[in-house]
PDB file of C-alpha atoms and ligand atoms in Angstrom:
ATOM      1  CA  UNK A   1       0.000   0.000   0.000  1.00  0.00           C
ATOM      2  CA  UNK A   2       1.048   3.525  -1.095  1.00  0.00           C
ATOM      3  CA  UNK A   3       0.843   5.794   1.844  1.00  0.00           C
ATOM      4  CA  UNK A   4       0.416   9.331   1.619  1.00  0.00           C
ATOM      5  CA  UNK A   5       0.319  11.724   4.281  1.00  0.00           C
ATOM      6  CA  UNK A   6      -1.737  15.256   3.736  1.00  0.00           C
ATOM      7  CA  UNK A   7       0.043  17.766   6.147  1.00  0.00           C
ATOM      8  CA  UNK A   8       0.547  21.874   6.777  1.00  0.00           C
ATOM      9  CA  UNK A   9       0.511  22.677  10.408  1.00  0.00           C
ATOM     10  CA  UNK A  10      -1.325  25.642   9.332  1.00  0.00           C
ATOM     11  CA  UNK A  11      -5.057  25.434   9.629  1.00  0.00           C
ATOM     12  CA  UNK A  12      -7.739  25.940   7.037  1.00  0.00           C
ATOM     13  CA  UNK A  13      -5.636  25.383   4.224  1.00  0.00           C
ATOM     14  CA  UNK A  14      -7.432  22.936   2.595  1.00  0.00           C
ATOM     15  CA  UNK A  15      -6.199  19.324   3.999  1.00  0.00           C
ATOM     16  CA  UNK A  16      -9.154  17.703   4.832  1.00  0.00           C
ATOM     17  CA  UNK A  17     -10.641  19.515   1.439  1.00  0.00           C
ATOM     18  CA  UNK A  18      -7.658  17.642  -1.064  1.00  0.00           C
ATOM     19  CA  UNK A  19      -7.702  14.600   1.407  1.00  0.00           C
ATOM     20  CA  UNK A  20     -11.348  13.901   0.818  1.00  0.00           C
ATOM     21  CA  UNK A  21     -11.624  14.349  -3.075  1.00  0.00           C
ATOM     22  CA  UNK A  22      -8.172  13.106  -3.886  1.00  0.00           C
ATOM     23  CA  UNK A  23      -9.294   9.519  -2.076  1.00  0.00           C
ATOM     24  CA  UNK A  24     -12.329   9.806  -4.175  1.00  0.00           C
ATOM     25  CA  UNK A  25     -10.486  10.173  -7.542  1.00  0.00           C
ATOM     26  CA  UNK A  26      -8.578   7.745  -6.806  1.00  0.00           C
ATOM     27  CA  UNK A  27     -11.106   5.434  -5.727  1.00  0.00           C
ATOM     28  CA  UNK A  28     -12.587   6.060  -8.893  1.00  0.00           C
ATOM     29  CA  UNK A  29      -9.906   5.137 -11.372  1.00  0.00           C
ATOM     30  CA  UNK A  30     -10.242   1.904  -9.289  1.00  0.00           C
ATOM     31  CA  UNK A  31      -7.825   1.933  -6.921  1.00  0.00           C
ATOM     32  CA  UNK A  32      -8.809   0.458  -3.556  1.00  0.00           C
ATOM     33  CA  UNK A  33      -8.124   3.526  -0.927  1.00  0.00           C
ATOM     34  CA  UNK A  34      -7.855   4.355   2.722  1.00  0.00           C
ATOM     35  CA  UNK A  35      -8.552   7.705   4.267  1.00  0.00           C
ATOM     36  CA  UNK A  36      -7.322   7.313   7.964  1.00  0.00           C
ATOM     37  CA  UNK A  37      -8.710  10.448   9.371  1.00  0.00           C
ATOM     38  CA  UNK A  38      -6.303  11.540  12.210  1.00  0.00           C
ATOM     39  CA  UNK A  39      -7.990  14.984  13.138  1.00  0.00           C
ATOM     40  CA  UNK A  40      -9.756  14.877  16.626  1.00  0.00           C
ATOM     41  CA  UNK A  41     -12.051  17.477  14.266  1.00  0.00           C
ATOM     42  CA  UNK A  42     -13.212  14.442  12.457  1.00  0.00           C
ATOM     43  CA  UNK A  43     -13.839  16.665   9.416  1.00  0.00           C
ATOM     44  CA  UNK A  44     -13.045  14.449   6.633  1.00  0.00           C
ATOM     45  CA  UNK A  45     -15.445  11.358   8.595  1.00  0.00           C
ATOM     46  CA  UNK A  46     -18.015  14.009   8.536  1.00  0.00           C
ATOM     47  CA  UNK A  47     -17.914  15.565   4.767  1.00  0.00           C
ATOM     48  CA  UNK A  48     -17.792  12.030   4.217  1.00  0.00           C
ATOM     49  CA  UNK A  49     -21.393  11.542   5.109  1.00  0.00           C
ATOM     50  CA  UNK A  50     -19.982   8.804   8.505  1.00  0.00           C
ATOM     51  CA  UNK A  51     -22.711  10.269  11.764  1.00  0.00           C
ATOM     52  CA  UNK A  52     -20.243  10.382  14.829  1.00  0.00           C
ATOM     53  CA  UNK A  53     -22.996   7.645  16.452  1.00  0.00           C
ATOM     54  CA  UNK A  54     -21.706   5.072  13.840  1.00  0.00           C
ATOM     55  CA  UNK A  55     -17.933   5.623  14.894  1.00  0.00           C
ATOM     56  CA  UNK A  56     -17.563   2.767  17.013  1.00  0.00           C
ATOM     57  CA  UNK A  57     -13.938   2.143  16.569  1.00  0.00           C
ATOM     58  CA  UNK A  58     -11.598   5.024  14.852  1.00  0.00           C
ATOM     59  CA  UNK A  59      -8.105   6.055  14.544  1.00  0.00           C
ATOM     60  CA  UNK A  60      -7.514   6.732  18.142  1.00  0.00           C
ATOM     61  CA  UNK A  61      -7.879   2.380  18.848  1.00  0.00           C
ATOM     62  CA  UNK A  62      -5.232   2.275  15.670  1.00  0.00           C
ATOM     63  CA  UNK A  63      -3.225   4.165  17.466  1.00  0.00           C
ATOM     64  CA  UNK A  64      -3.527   3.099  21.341  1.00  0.00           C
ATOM     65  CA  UNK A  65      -4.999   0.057  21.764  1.00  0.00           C
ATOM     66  CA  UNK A  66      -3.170  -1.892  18.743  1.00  0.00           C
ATOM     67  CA  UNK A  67      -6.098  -2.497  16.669  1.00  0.00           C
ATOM     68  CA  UNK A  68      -6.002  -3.690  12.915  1.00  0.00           C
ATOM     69  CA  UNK A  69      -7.182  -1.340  10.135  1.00  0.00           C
ATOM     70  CA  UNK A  70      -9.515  -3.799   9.404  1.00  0.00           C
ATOM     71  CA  UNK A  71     -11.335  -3.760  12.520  1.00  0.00           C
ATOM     72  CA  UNK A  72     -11.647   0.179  12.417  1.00  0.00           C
ATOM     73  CA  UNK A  73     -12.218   0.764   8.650  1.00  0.00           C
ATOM     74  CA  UNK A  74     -15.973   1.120   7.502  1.00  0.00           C
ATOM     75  CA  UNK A  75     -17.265   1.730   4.034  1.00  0.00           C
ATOM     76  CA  UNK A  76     -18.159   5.425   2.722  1.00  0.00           C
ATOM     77  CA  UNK A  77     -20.714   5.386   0.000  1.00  0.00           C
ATOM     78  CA  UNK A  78     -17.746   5.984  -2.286  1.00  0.00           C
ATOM     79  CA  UNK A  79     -17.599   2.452  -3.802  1.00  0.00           C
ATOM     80  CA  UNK A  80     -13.777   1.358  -3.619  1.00  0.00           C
ATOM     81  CA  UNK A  81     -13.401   4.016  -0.582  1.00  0.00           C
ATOM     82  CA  UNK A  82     -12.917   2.989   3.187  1.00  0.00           C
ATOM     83  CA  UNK A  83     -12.187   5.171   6.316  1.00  0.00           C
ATOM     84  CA  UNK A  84     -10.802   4.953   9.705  1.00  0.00           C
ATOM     85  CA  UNK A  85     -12.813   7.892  10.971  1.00  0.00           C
ATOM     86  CA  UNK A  86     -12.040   9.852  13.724  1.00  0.00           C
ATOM     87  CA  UNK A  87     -13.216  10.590  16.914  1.00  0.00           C
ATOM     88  CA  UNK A  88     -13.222  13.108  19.724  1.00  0.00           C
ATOM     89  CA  UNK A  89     -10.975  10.759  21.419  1.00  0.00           C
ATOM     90  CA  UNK A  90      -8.004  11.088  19.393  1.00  0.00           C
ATOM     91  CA  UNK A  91      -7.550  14.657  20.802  1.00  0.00           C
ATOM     92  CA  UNK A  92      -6.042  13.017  24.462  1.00  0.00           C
ATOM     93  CA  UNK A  93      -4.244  10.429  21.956  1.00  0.00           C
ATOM     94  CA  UNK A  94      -1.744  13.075  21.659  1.00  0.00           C
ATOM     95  CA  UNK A  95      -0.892  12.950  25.031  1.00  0.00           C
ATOM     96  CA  UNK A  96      -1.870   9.248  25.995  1.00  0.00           C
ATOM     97  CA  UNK A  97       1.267   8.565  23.407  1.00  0.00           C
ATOM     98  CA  UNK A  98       3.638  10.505  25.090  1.00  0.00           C
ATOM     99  CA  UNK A  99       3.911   7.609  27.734  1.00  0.00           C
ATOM    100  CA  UNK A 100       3.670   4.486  25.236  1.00  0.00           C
ATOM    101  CA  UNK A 101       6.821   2.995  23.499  1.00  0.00           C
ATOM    102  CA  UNK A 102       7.625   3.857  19.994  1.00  0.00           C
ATOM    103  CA  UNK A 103       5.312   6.645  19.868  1.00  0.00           C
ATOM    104  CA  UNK A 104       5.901   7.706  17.032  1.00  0.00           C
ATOM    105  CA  UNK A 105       5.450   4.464  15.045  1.00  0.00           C
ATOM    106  CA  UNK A 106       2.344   3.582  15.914  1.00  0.00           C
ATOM    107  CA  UNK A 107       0.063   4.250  12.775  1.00  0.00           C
ATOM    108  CA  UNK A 108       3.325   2.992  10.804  1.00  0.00           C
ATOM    109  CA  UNK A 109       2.853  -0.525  12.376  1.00  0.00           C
ATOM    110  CA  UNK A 110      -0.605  -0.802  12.150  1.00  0.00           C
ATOM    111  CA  UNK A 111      -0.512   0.292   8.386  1.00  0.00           C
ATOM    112  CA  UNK A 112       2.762  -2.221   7.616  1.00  0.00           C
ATOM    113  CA  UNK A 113       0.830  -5.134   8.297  1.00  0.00           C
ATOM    114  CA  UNK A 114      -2.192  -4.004   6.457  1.00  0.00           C
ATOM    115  CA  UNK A 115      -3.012  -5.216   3.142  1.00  0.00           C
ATOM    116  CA  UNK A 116      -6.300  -4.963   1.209  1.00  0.00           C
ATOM    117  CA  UNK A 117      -6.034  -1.560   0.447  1.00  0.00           C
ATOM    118  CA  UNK A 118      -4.210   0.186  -3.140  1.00  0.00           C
ATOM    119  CA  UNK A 119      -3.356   3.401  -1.395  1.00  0.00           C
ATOM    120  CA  UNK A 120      -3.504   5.354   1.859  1.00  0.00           C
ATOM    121  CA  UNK A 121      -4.078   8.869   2.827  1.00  0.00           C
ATOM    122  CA  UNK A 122      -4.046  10.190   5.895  1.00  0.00           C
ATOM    123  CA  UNK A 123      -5.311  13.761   7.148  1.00  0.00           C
ATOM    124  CA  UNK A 124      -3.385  15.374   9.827  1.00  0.00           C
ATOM    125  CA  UNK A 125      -4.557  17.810  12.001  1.00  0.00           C
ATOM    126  CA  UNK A 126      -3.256  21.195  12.235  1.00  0.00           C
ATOM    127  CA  UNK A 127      -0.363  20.675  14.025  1.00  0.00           C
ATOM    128  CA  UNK A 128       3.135  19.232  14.341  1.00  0.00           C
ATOM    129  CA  UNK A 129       2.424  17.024  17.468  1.00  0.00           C
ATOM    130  CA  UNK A 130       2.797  13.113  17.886  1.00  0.00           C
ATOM    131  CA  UNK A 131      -0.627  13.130  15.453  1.00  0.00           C
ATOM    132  CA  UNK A 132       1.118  14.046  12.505  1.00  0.00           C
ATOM    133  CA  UNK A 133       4.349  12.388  13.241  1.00  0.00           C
ATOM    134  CA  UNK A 134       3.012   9.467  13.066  1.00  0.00           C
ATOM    135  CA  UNK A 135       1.474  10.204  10.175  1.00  0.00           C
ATOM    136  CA  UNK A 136       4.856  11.073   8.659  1.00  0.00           C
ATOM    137  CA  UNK A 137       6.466   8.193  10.037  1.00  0.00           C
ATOM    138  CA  UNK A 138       3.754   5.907   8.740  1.00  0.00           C
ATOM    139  CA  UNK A 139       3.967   7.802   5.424  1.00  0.00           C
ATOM    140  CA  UNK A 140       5.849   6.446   2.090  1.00  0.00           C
ATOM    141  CA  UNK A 141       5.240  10.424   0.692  1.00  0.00           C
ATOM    142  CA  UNK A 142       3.574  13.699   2.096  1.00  0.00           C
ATOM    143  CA  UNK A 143       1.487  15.813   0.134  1.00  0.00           C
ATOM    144  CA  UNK A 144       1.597  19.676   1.070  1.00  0.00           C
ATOM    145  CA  UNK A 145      -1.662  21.818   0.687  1.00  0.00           C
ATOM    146  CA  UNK A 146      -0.625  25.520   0.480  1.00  0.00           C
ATOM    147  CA  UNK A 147      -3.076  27.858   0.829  1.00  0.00           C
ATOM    148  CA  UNK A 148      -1.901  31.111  -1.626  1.00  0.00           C
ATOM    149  CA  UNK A 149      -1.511  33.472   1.166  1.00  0.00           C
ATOM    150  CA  UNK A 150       1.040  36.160   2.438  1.00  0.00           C
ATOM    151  CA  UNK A 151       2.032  33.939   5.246  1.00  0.00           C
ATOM    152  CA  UNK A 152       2.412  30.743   2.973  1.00  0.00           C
ATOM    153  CA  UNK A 153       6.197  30.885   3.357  1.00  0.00           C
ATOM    154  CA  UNK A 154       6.768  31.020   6.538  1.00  0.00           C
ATOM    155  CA  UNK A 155       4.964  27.984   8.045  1.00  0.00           C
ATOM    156  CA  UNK A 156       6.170  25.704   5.224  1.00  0.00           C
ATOM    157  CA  UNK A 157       9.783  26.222   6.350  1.00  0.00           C
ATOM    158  CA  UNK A 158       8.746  25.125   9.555  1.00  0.00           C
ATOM    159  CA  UNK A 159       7.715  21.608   7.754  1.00  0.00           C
ATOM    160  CA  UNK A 160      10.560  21.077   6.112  1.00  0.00           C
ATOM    161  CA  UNK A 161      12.769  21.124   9.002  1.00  0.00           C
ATOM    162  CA  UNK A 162      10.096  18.752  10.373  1.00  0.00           C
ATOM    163  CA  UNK A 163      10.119  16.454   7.442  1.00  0.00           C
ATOM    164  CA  UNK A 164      14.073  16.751   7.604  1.00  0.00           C
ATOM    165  CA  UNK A 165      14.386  15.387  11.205  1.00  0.00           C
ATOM    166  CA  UNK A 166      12.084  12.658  10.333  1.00  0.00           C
ATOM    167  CA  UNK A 167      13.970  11.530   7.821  1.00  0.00           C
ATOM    168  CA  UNK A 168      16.703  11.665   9.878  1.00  0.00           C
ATOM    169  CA  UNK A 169      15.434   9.686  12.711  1.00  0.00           C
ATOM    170  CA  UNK A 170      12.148   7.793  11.839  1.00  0.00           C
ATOM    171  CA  UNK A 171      11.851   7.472   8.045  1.00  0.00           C
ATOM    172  CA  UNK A 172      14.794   7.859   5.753  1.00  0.00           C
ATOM    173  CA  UNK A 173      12.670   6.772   2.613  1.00  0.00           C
ATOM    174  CA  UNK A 174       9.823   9.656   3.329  1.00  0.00           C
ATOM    175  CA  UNK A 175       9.731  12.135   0.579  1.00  0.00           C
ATOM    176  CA  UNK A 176       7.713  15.200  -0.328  1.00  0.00           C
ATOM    177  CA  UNK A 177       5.618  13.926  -3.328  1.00  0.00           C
ATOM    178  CA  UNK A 178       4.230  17.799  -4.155  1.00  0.00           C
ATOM    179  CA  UNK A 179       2.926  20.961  -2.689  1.00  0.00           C
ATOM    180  CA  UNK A 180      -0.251  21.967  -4.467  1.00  0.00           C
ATOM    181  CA  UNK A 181      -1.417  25.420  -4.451  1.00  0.00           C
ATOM    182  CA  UNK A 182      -4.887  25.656  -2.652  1.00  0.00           C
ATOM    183  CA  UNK A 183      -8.126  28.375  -2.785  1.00  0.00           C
ATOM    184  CA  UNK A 184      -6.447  29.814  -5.882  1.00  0.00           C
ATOM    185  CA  UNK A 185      -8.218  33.071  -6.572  1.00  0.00           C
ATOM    186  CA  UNK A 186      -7.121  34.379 -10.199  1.00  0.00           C
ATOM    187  CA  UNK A 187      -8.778  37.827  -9.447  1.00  0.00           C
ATOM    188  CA  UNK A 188      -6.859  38.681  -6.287  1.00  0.00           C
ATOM    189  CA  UNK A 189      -3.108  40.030  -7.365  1.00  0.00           C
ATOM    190  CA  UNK A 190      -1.735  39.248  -4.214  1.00  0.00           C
ATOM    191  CA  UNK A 191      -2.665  35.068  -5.141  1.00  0.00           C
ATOM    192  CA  UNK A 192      -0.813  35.260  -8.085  1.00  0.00           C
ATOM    193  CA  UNK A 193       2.475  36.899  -6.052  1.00  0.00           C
ATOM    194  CA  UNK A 194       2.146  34.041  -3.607  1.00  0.00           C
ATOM    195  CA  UNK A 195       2.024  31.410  -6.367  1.00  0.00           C
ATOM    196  CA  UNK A 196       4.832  32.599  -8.335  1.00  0.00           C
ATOM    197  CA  UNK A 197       6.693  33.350  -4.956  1.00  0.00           C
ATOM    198  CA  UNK A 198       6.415  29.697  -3.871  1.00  0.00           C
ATOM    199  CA  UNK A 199       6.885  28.015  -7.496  1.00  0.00           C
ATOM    200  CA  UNK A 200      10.361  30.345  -7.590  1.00  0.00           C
ATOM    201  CA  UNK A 201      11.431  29.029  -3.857  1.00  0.00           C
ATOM    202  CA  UNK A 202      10.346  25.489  -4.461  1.00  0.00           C
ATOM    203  CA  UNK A 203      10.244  24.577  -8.033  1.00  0.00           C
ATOM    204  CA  UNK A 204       9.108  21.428  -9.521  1.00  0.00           C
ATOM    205  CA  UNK A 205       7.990  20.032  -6.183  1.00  0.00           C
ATOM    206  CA  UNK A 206       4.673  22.263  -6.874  1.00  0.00           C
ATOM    207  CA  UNK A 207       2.207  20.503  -8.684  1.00  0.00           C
ATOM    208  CA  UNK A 208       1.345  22.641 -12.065  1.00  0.00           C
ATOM    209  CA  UNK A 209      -2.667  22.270 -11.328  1.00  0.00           C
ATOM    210  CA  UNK A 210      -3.754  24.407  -8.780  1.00  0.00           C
ATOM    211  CA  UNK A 211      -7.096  24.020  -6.943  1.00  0.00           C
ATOM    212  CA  UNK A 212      -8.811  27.459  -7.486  1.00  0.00           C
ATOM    213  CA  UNK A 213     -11.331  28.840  -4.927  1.00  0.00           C
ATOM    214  CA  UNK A 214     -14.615  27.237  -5.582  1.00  0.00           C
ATOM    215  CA  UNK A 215     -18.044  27.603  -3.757  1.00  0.00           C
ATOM    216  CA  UNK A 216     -18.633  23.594  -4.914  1.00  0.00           C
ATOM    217  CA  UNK A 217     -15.751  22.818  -3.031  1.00  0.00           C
ATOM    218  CA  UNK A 218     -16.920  24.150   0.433  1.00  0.00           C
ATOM    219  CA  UNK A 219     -20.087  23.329   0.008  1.00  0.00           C
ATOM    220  CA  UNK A 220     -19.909  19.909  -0.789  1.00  0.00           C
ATOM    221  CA  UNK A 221     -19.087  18.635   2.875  1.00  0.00           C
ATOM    222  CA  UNK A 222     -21.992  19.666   4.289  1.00  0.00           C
ATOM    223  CA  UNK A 223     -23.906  17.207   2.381  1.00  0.00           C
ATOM    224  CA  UNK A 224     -21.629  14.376   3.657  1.00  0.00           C
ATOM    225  CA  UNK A 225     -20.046  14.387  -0.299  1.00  0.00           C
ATOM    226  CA  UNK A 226     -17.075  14.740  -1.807  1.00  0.00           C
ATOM    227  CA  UNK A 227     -17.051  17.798  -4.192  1.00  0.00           C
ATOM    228  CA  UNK A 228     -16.479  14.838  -7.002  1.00  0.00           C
ATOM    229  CA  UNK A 229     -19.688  13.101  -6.199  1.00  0.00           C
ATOM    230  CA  UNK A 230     -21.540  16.458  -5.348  1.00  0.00           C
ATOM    231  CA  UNK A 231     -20.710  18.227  -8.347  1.00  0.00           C
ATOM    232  CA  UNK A 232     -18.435  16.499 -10.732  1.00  0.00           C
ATOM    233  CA  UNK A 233     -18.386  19.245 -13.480  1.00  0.00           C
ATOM    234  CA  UNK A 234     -17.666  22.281 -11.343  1.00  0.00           C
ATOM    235  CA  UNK A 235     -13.907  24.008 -11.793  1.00  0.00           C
ATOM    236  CA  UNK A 236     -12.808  22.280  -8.246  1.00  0.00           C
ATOM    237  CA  UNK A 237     -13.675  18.942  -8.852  1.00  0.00           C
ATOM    238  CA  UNK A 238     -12.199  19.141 -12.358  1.00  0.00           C
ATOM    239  CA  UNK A 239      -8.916  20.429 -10.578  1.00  0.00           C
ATOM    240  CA  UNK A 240      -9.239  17.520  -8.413  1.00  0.00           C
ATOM    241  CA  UNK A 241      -9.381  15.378 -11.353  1.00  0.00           C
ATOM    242  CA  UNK A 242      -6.389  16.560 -12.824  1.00  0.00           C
ATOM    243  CA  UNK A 243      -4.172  16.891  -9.539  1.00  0.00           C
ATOM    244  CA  UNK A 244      -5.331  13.501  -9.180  1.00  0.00           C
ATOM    245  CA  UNK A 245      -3.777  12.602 -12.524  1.00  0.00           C
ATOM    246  CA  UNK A 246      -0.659  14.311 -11.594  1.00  0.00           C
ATOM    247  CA  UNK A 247      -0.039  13.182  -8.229  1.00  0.00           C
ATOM    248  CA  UNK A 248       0.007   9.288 -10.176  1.00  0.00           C
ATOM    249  CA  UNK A 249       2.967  10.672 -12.450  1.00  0.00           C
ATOM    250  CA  UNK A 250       4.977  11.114  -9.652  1.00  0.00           C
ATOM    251  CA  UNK A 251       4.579   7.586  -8.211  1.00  0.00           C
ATOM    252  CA  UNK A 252       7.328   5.201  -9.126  1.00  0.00           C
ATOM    253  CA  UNK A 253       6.855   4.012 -12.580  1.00  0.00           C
ATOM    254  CA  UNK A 254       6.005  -0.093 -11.248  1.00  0.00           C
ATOM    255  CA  UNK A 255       2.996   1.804  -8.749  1.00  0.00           C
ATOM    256  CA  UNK A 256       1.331   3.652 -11.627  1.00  0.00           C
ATOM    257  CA  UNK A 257      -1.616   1.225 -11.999  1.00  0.00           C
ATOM    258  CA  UNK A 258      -3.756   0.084  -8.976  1.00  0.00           C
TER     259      UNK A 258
HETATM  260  P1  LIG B   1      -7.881  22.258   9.401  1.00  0.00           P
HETATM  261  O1  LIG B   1      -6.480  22.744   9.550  1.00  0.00           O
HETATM  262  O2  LIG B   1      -8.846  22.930  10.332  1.00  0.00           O
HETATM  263  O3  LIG B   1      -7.978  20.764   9.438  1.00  0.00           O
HETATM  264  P2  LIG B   1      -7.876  22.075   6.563  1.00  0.00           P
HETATM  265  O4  LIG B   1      -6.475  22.430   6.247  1.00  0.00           O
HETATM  266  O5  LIG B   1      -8.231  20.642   6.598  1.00  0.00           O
HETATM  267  O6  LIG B   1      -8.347  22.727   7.932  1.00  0.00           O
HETATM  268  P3  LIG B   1     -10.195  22.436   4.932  1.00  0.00           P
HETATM  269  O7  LIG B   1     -11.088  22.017   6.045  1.00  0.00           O
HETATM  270  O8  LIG B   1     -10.034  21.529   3.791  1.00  0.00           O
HETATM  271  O9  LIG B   1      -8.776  22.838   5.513  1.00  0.00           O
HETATM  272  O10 LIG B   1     -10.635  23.845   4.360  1.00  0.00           O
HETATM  273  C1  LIG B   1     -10.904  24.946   5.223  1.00  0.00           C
HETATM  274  C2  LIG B   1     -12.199  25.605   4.773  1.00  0.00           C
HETATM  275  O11 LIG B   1     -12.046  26.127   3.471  1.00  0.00           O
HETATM  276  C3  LIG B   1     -13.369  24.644   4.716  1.00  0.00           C
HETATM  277  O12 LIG B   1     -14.536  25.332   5.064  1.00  0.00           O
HETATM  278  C4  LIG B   1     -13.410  24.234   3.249  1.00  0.00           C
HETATM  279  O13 LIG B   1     -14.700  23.852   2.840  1.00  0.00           O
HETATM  280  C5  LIG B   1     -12.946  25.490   2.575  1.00  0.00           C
HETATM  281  N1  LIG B   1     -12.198  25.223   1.339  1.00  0.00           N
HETATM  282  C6  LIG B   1     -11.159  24.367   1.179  1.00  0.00           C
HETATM  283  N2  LIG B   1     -10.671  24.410  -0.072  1.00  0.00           N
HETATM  284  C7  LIG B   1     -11.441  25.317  -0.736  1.00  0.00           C
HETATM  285  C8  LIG B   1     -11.447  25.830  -2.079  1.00  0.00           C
HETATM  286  N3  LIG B   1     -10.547  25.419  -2.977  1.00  0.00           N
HETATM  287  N4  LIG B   1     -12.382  26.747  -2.395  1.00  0.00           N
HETATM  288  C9  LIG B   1     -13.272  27.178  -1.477  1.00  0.00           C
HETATM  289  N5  LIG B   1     -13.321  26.750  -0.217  1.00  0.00           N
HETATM  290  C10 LIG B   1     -12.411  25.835   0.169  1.00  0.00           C
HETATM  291 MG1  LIG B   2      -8.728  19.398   8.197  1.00  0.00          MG
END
């Protein structure tokens, strides 16, 4: 299983957004795919239609109690798309771990073992706490969401040191698959600054699609849907589509096909 962790400490920059409708696309070109939803916000459960009353076992019992991810994952109504969702739980996780043993490879064991699944993604929460590493340690890749705003910059330095001293310590082999450009406004003058700003500092890592501001987009959770299945046609869900397409360019050549 290709692993893929979706990560910015920042908040609001459109993780859980990509996370949701990039497992869709791929679950629709027939790949069998994982979300593991590691935010105690549970947003990506929820704009994935899963009621907290139906989250009997989530991401937190992955982490702490050992469990398999096939006694937490349920079925979305995305065919060929399964979730570990989360629960409120998960928020003491982060400091339940701090007293386990190898705390920071617990999702990466439970997701070793697993087969059954094509491809993983996991949403982190806003942070840089024992949530996301273990999402990075888990991780084969990370995929950056970068929202195209002044303070864009700044924070993603702060990542890249983090991703640096993982490698260093946890996980040699993670890499940084791409950093796609998020809420894209083509009217604002400032957006376009940003984008050319971070395509100048960071070159080809940036994807070339970049997921422009869309009402579809934000709307689409609150009917439990991914944008793709809410509105196919609309500008984000095509963007979607084609960062989708992408994002399987950059896998190794033998892990292009499901
Ligand atoms: P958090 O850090 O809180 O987990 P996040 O990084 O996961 O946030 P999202 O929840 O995906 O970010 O997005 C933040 C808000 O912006 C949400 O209300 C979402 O619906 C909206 N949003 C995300 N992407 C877009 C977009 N391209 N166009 C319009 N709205 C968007
Ligand atoms: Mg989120």
């Amino acid at each position: 299983m290709l692993t893929i962790a979706i990560a910015n400490q920042k908040g609001g920059v459109g993780k859980t957004t990509t996370a949701i409708n990039m497992a869709t696309a791929m679950a629709a070109t027939g790949w069998k795919t994982l979300l593991v939803d590691l935010d105690p916000q549970g947003n990506a459960s929820t704009g994935l239609g899963i009621a907290a009353d139906v989250r009997d076992m989530s991401s937190y019992d992955l982490l702490i109690d050992e469990a398999q991810v096939d006694d937490v994952a349920i079925a979305t109504g995305i065919p060929g798309l399964d979730i570990v969702p989360a629960t409120v739980d998960l928020s003491g996780a982060e400091l339940e771990l701090v007293a386990v043993e190898e705390r920071a490879a617990r999702l990466r064991n439970a997701l070793e073992k697993h087969r059954g699944h094509d491809i993983c993604f996991i949403d982190c929460p806003p942070s840089l706490g024992l949530l996301t590493l273990n999402a990075l340690c888990g991780a084969d890749s990370i995929l950056v969401p970068l929202q195209c705003e002044f303070f864009a910059l700044e924070g993603l330095s702060q990542l890249l040191q983090t991703v640096e001293r993982i490698q260093q310590r946890f996980n040699p082999s993670l890499d940084i698959i791409g950093v796609a450009l998020t809420m894209y406004d083509r009217r604002n003058r400032l957006t376009d600054q940003v984008a050319d700003d971070v395509r100048d500092c960071l070159g080809p890592l940036v994807f070339e699609t970049v997921i422009p501001r869309n009402v579809r987009l934000s709307e689409a959770p609150s009917h439990g849907l991914p944008a793709l299945v809410y509105d196919h046609s609309c500008v984000g869900s095509r963007a979607y589509i084609a960062l989708a397409r992408e994002l399987i360019g950059r896998f190794p050549p033998e892990r292009q096909a499901a």
